Short mmCIF file of the C-alpha atoms (twelve columns), coordinates in Angstrom:
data_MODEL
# 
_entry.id   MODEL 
# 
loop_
_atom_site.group_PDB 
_atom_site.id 
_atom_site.type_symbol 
_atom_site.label_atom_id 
_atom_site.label_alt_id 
_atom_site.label_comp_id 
_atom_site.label_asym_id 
_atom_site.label_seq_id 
_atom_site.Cartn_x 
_atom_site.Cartn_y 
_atom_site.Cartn_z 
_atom_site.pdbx_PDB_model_num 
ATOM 1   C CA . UNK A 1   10.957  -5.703  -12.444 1 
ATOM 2   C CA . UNK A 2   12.873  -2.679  -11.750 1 
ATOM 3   C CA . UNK A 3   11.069  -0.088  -9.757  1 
ATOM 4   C CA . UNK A 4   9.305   2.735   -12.078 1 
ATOM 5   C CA . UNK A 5   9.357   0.943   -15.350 1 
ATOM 6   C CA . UNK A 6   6.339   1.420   -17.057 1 
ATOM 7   C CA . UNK A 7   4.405   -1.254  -18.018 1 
ATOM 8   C CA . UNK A 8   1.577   -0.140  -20.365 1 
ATOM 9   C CA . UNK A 9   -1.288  1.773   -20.732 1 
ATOM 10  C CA . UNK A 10  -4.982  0.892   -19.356 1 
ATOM 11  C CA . UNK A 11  -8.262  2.996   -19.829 1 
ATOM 12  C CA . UNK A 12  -10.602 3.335   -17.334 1 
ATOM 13  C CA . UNK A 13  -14.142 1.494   -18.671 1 
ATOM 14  C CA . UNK A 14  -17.869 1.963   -17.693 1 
ATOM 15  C CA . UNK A 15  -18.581 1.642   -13.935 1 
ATOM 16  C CA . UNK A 16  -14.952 2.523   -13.403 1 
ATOM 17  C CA . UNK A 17  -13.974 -1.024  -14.378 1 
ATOM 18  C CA . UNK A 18  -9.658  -1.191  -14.923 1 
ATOM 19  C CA . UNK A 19  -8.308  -4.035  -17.207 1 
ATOM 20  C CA . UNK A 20  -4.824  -4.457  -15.309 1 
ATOM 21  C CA . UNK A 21  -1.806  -5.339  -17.927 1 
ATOM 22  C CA . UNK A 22  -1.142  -8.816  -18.579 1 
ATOM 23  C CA . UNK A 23  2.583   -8.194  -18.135 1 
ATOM 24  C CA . UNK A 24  1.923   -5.980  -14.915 1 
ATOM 25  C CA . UNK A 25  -0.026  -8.729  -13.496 1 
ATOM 26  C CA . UNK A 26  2.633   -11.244 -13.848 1 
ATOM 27  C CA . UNK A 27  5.685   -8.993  -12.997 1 
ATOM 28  C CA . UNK A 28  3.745   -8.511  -9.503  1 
ATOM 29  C CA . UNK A 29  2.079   -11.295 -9.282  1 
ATOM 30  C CA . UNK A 30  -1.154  -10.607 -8.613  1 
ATOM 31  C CA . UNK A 31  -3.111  -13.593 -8.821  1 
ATOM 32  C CA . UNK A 32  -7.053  -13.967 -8.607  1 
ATOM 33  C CA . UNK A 33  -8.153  -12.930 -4.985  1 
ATOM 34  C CA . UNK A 34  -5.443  -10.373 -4.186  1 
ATOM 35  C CA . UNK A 35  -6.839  -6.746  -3.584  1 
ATOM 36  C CA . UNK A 36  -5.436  -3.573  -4.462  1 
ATOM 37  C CA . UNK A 37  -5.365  -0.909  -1.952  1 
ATOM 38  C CA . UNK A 38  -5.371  2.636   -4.157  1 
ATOM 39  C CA . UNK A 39  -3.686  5.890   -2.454  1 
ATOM 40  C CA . UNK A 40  -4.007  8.955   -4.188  1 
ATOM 41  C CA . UNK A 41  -0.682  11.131  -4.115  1 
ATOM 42  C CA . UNK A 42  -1.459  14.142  -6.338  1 
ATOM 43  C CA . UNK A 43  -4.086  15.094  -9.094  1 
ATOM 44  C CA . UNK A 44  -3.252  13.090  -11.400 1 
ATOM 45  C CA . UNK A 45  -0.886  10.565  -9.993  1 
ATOM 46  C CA . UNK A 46  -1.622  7.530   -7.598  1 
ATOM 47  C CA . UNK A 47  -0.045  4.371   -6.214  1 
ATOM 48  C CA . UNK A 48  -1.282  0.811   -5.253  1 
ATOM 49  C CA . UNK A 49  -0.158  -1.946  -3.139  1 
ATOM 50  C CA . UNK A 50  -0.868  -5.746  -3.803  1 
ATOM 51  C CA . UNK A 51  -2.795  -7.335  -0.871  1 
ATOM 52  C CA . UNK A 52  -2.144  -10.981 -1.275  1 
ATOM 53  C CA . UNK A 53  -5.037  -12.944 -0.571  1 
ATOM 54  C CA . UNK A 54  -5.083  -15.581 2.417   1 
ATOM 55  C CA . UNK A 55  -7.294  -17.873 4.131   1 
ATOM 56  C CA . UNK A 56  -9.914  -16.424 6.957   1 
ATOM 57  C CA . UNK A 57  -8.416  -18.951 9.347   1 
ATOM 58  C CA . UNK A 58  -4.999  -17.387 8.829   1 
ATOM 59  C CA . UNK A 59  -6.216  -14.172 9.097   1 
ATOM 60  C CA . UNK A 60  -8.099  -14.115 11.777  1 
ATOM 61  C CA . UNK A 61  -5.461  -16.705 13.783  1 
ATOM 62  C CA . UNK A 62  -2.697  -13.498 12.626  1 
ATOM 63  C CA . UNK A 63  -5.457  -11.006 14.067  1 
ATOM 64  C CA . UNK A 64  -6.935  -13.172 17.408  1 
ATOM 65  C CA . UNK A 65  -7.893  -11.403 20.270  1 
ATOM 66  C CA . UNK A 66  -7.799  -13.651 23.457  1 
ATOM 67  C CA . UNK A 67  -8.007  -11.463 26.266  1 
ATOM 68  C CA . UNK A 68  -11.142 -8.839  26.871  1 
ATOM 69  C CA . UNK A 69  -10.976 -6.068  24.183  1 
ATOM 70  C CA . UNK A 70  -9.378  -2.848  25.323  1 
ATOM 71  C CA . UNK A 71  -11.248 0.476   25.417  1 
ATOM 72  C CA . UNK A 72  -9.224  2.092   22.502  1 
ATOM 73  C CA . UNK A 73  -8.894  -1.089  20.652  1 
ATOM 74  C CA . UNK A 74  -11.312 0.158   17.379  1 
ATOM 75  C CA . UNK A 75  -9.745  3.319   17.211  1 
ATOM 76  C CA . UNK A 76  -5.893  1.836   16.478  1 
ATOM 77  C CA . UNK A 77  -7.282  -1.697  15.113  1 
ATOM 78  C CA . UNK A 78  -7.697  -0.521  10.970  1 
ATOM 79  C CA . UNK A 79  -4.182  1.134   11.391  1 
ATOM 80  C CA . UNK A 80  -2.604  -1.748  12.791  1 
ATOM 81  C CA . UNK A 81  -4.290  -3.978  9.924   1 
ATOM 82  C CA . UNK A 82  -2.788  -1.065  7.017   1 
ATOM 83  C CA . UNK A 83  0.575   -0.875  9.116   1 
ATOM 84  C CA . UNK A 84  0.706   -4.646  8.893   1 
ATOM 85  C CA . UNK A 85  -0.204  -5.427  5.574   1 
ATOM 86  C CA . UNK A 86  1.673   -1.927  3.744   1 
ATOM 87  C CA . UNK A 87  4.485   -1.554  6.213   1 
ATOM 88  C CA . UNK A 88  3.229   1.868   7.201   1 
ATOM 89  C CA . UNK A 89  1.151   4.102   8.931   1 
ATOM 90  C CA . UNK A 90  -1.619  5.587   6.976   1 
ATOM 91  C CA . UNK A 91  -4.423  7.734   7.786   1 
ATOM 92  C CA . UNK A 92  -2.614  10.477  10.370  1 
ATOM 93  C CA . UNK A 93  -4.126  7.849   12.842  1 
ATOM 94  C CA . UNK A 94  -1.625  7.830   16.317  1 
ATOM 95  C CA . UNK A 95  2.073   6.930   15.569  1 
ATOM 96  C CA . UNK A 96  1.593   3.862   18.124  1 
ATOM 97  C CA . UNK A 97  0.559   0.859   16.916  1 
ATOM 98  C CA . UNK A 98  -1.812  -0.913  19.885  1 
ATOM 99  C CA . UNK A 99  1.207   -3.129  19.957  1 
ATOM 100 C CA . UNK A 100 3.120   -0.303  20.641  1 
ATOM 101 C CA . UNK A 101 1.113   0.253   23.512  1 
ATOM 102 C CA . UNK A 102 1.055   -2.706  25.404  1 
ATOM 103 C CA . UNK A 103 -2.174  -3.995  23.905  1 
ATOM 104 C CA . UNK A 104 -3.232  -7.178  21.847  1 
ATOM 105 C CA . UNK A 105 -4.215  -6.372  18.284  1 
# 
């Protein structure tokens, strides 16, 4: 799919309830299970990233924390998961990752 092609039109139902394409579901391949994480970029314009589902065990094997937790560890530990999953930092949180810094995610 070439990047900014528009795929089709949806309308917003009750309970804020979005039937995605057909053909924008298969061209990403989104796939029951995958979440969408929304980002809104101006008044009327957004973007969304495909989270592609995966087992727990995988998860938390990816996200295992073996040692004690560190002090700061909740403060950098949703903006590792974002950075991790979207490539990027989000939120303004601290540039460092707690990688970054020496700590275990």
């Amino acid at each position: 799919m070439a990047t900014g092609q528009v795929i089709g039109p949806a309308r917003v139902q009750a309970e804020g309830r979005l039937q995605i394409p057909a053909a924008l579901l298969e061209a990403l391949g989104i796939r029951p299970g995958d979440g969408l994480l929304f980002e809104a970029v101006g008044p009327d314009e957004g973007r969304f990233w495909v989270i592609r589902s995966q087992p727990l065990e995988e998860f938390f094997d990816r996200h295992r924390i073996d040692e004690p937790v560190p002090e700061r560890l909740w403060e950098t530990a949703v903006d590792d998961m974002v950075r991790d999953v979207m490539g990027r930092n989000v939120g303004g949180g601290d540039a460092d990752s707690a990688v970054d810094r020496g700590e275990k995610p």
